[in-house]
XYZ file of C-alpha atoms in Angstrom:
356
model
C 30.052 5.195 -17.538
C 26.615 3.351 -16.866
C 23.924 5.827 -17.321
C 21.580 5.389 -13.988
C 18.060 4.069 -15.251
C 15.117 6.223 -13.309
C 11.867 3.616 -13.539
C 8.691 4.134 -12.209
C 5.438 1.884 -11.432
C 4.443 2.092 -15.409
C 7.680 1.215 -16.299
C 7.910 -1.652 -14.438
C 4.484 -2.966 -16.063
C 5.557 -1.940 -19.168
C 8.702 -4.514 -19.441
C 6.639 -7.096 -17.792
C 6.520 -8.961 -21.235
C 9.209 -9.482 -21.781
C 10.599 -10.048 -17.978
C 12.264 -13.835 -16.882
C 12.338 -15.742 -13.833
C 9.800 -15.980 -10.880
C 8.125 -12.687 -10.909
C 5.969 -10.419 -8.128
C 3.228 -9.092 -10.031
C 1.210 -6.621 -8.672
C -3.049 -7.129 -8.011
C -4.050 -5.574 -11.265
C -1.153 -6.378 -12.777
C 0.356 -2.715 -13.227
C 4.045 -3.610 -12.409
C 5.904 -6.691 -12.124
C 8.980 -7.128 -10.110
C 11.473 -9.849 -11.028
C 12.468 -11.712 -8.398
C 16.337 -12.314 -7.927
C 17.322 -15.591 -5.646
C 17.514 -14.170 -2.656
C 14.038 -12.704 -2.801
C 12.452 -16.559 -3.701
C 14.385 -17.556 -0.489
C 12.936 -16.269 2.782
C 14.293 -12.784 2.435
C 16.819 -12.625 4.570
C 16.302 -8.520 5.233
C 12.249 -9.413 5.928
C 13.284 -12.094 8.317
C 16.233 -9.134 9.951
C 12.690 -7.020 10.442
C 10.973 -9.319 12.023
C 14.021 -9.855 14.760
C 14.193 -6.148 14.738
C 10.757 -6.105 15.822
C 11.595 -9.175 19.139
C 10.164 -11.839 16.969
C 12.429 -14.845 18.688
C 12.631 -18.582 18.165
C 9.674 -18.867 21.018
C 7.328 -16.846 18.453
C 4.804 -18.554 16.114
C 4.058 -15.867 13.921
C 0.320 -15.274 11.579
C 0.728 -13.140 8.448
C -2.452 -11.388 7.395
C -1.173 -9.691 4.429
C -2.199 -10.054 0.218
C -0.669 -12.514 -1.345
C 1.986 -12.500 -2.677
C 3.268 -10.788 -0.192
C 2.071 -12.869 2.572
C 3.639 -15.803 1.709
C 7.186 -13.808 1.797
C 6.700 -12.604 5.286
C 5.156 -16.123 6.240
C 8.704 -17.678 4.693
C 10.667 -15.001 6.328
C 8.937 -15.767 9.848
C 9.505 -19.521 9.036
C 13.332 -18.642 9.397
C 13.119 -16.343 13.052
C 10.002 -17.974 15.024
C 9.119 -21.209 15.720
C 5.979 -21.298 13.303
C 4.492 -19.205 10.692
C 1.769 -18.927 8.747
C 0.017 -16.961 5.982
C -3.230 -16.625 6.533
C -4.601 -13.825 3.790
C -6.373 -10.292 5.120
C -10.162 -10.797 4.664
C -12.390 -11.413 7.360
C -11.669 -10.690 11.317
C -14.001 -13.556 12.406
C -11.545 -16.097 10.728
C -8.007 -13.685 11.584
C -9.163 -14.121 15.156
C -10.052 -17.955 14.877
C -6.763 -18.708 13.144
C -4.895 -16.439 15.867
C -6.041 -18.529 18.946
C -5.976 -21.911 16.939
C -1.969 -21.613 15.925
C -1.163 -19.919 19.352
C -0.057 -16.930 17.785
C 2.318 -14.434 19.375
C 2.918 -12.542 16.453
C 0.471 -10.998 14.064
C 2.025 -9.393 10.492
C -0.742 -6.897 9.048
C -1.973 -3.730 7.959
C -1.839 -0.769 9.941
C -6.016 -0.324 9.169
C -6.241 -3.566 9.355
C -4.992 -4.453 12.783
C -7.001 -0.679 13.545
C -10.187 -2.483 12.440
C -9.308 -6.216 14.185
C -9.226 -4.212 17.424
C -12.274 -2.306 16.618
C -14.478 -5.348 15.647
C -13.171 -7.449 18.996
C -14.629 -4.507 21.109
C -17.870 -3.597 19.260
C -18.682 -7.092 17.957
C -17.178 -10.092 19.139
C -17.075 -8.181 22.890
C -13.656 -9.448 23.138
C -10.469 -8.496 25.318
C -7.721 -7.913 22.780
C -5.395 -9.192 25.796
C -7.107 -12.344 25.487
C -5.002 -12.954 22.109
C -1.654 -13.523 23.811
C 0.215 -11.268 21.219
C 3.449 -9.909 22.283
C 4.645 -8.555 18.925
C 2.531 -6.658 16.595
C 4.310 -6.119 12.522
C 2.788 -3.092 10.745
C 3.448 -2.798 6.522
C 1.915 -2.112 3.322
C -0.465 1.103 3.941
C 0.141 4.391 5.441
C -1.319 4.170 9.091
C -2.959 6.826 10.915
C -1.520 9.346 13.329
C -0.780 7.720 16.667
C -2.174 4.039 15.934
C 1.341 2.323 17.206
C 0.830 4.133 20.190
C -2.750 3.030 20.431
C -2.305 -0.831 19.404
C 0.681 -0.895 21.735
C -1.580 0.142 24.591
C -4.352 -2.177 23.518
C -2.815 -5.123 22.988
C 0.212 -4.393 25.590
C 2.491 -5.806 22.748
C 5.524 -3.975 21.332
C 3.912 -2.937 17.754
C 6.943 -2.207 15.424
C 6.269 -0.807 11.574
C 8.254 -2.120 8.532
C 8.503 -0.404 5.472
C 8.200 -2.598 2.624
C 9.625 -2.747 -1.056
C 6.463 -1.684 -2.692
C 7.014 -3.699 -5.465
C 8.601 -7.411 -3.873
C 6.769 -6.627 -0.540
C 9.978 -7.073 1.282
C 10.844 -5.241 4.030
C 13.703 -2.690 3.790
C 13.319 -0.116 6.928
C 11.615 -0.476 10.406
C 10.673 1.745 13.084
C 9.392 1.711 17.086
C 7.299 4.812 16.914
C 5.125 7.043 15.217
C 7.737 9.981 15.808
C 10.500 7.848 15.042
C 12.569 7.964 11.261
C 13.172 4.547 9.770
C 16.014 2.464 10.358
C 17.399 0.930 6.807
C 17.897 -2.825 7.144
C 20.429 -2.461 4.622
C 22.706 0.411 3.489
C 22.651 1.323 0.130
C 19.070 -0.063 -0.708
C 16.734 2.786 0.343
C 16.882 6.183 -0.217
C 14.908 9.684 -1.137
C 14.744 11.618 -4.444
C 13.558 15.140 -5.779
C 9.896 15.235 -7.062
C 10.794 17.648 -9.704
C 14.037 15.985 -11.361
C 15.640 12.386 -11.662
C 18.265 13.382 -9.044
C 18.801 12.706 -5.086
C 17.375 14.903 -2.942
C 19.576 17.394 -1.880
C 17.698 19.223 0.693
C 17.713 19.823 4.557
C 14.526 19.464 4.807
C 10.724 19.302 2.663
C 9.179 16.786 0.696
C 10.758 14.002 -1.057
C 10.157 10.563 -2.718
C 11.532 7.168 -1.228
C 13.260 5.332 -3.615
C 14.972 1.951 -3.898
C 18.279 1.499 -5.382
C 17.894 -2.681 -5.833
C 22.314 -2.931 -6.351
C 23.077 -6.496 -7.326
C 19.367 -7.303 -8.622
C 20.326 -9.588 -11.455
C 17.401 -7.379 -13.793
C 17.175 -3.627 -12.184
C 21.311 -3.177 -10.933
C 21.889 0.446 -11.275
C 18.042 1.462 -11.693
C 16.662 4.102 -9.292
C 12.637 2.783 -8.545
C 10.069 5.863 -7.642
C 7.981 4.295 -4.909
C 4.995 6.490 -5.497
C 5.620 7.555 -1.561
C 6.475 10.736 -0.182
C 8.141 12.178 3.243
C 8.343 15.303 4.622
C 12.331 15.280 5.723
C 12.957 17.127 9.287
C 16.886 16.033 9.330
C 18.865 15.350 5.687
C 20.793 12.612 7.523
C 17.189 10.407 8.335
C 14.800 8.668 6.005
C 11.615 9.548 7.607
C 8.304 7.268 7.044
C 5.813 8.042 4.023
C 2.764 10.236 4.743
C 2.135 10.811 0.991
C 1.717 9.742 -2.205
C 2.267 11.003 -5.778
C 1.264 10.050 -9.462
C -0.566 7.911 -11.376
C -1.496 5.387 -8.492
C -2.787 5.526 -5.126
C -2.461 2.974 -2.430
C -6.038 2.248 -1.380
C -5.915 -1.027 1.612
C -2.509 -1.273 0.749
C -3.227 -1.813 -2.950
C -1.917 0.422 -5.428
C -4.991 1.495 -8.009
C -4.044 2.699 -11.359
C -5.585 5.866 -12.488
C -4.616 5.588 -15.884
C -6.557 2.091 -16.595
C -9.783 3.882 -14.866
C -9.288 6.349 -17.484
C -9.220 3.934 -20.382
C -11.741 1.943 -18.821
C -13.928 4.582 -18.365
C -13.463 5.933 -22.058
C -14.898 3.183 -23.436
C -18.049 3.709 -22.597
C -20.347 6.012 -24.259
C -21.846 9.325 -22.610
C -18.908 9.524 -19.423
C -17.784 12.960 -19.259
C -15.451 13.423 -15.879
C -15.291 11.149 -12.666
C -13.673 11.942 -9.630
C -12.300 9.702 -7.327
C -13.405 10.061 -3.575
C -11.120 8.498 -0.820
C -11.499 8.117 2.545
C -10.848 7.045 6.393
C -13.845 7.488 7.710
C -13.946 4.336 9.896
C -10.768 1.741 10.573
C -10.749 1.069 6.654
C -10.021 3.009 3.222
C -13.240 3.480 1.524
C -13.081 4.755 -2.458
C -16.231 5.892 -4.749
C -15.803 6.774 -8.132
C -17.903 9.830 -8.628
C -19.100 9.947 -12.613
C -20.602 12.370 -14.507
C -22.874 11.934 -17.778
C -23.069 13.834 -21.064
C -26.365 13.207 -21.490
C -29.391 13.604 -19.308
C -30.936 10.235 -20.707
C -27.875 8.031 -18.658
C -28.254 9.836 -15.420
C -30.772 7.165 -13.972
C -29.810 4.088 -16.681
C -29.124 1.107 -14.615
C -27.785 -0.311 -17.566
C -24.687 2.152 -17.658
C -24.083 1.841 -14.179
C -23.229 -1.599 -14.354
C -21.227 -1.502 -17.068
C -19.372 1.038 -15.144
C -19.379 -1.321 -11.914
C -17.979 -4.325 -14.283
C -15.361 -2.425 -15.607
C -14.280 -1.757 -12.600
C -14.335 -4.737 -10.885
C -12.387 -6.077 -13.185
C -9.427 -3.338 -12.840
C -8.515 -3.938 -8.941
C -9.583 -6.477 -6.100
C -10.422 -3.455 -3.958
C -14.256 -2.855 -3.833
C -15.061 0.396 -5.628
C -18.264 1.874 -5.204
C -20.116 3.811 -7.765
C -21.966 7.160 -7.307
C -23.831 8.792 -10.767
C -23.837 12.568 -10.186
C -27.447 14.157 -10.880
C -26.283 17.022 -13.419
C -24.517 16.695 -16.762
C -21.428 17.848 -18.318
C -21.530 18.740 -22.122
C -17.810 18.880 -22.137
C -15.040 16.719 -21.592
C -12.713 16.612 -18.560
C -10.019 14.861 -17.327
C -10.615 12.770 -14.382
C -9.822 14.065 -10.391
C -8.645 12.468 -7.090
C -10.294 13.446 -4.281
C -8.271 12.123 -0.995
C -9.867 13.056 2.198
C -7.028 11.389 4.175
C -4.418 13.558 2.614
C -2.387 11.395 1.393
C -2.397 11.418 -2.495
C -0.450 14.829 -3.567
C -1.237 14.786 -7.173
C -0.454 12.988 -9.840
C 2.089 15.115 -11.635
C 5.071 15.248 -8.752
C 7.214 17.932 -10.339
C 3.832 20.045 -9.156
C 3.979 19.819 -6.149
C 4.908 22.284 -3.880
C 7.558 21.698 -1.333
């Protein structure tokens, strides 16, 4: 009897030494996720999303997601639409040039992202968002505000579909039409939900629970249960509903997953640091994060050389731009570090915590 293998973000990064084949490796390299053949081809469940979402042969489609997940979804569009293209998620000037230049009908992108494309083509460019010709807007890789399907839809009079994505391959595995709606699994057998507080399924009618991904048939990770980090509050035991939460020892900041442990160990090398917290918010369109730190000593409060070292080591933990705040008192004593998520999105970091 195969003993079912319960593996986690860590563990993932863990075994990446000693992993084979072509391999997705996350940002700041904190997992890596061996791809099996049918992930290196256009994945055939990403390219089943996008016709769940009316993406047609008529369709040139623009991905604006991180690599390497945008050139998946660019591949998988390849096989549905008539064009596609990965064009990367920085800069809304150059997303909305590359939209009209390729004739998109299709854009692929964050939910705050395609919040803060609309956003800049009001307030800055003075644009119509009609004037883009989209007809089919693809949501994945963040947790998106309350109502903003409903909203883009509106805006951009385009059907605006979300996909939940493997958070580890950046394939798609579950879509929906709606921000009330549950997902729809593009595949039986490959998504499903788990207790917080025990390696088991979850077994409720209804509270919080993780999504997890049962990868059956992956030539590495057959018969291994993967915590996604993501957590849904299930209305109806027969429905996967969509993550509004997170749990443990990342958080998804602009659809990026930032390790808490490697800010502590980052952190702990240098001299005089006594807590940090770590501020997150949605103020705007975007995620925003500040790491918060505190001194031991008086004599580092206002040391410009200490706050750069702090700013290096951080920049070179995650692409995402953190900034840096010094608090103005001291702590003699040692703490461990805090999250502080103003969207409400990050639970805790221990899951078997947290309160159902």
């Amino acid at each position: 009897m195969t003993t079912t293998r319960w593996l986690t973000r860590d563990d993932l990064g863990t075994a990446a030494r000693g992993a084979t084949g072509l391999l997705h490796v996350a940002p700041d390299a904190s997992s890596a996720w061996p791809l099996d053949p049918g992930d290196r081809a256009a994945d055939a469940l990403t390219a089943r999303a996008l016709r769940a979402a009316g993406v047609g042969d008529r369709d040139r489609v623009v991905v604006a997601l991180a690599e390497p997940a945008g050139a998946l979804w660019a591949a998988a569009g390849a096989e549905v639409a008539a064009a596609s293209a990965s064009v990367g998620p920085r800069g809304r000037m150059r997303l909305h040039h590359a939209l009209k230049s390729l004739g998109a009908t299709t854009l692929v992108i964050t939910p705050t992202g395609a919040m803060d494309l609309l956003a800049r083509l009001h307030l800055e460019f003075l644009l119509d968002p009609l004037d883009l010709g989209l007809r089919h807007l693809v949501l994945t890789g963040e947790i998106g505000s309350r109502r903003t399907l409903g909203h883009l839809a509106g805006e951009f009079e385009a059907s605006v579909t979300e996909v939940y994505a493997n958070p580890y391959s950046g394939g798609a595995l579950a879509w929906r039409g709606s921000d009330a709606a549950p997902l729809t699994p593009l595949a039986g057998g490959l998504l499903g939900l788990a207790s917080l507080d025990k390696d088991s399924p979850f077994e409720g009618s209804d509270g919080l629970a993780e999504l997890v991904v049962t990868p059956s048939g992956h030539p590495a990770l057959d018969g291994a249960v993967m915590r996604t980090g993501q957590v849904a509050r299930v209305c109806d035991a027969g429905e996967i509903p969509a993550p509004s939460h997170t749990v443990g020892d990342h958080v998804l900041v602009r659809g990026v997953w930032l390790s808490l442990p490697r800010i502590e160990s980052a952190l702990s090398r240098i001299d005089g640091v006594s807590t940090w917290e770590l501020a997150i918010s949605r103020q705007g369109t975007l995620d925003s994060a500040t790491l918060k730190v505190t001194f031991g000593r008086a004599s580092l409060v206002g040391n410009p050389m200490w706050r750069a070292r702090i700013e290096q080591s951080l920049s070179a933990l995650t692409p995402i731009k953190l900034g840096v705040e010094v608090a103005g008192e001291i702590a003699e004593t040692a703490r461990p570090g805090t999250v502080a998520d103003a969207r409400g999105h990050h639970l805790g970091r221990d899951r078997t915590a947290i309160a159902h």
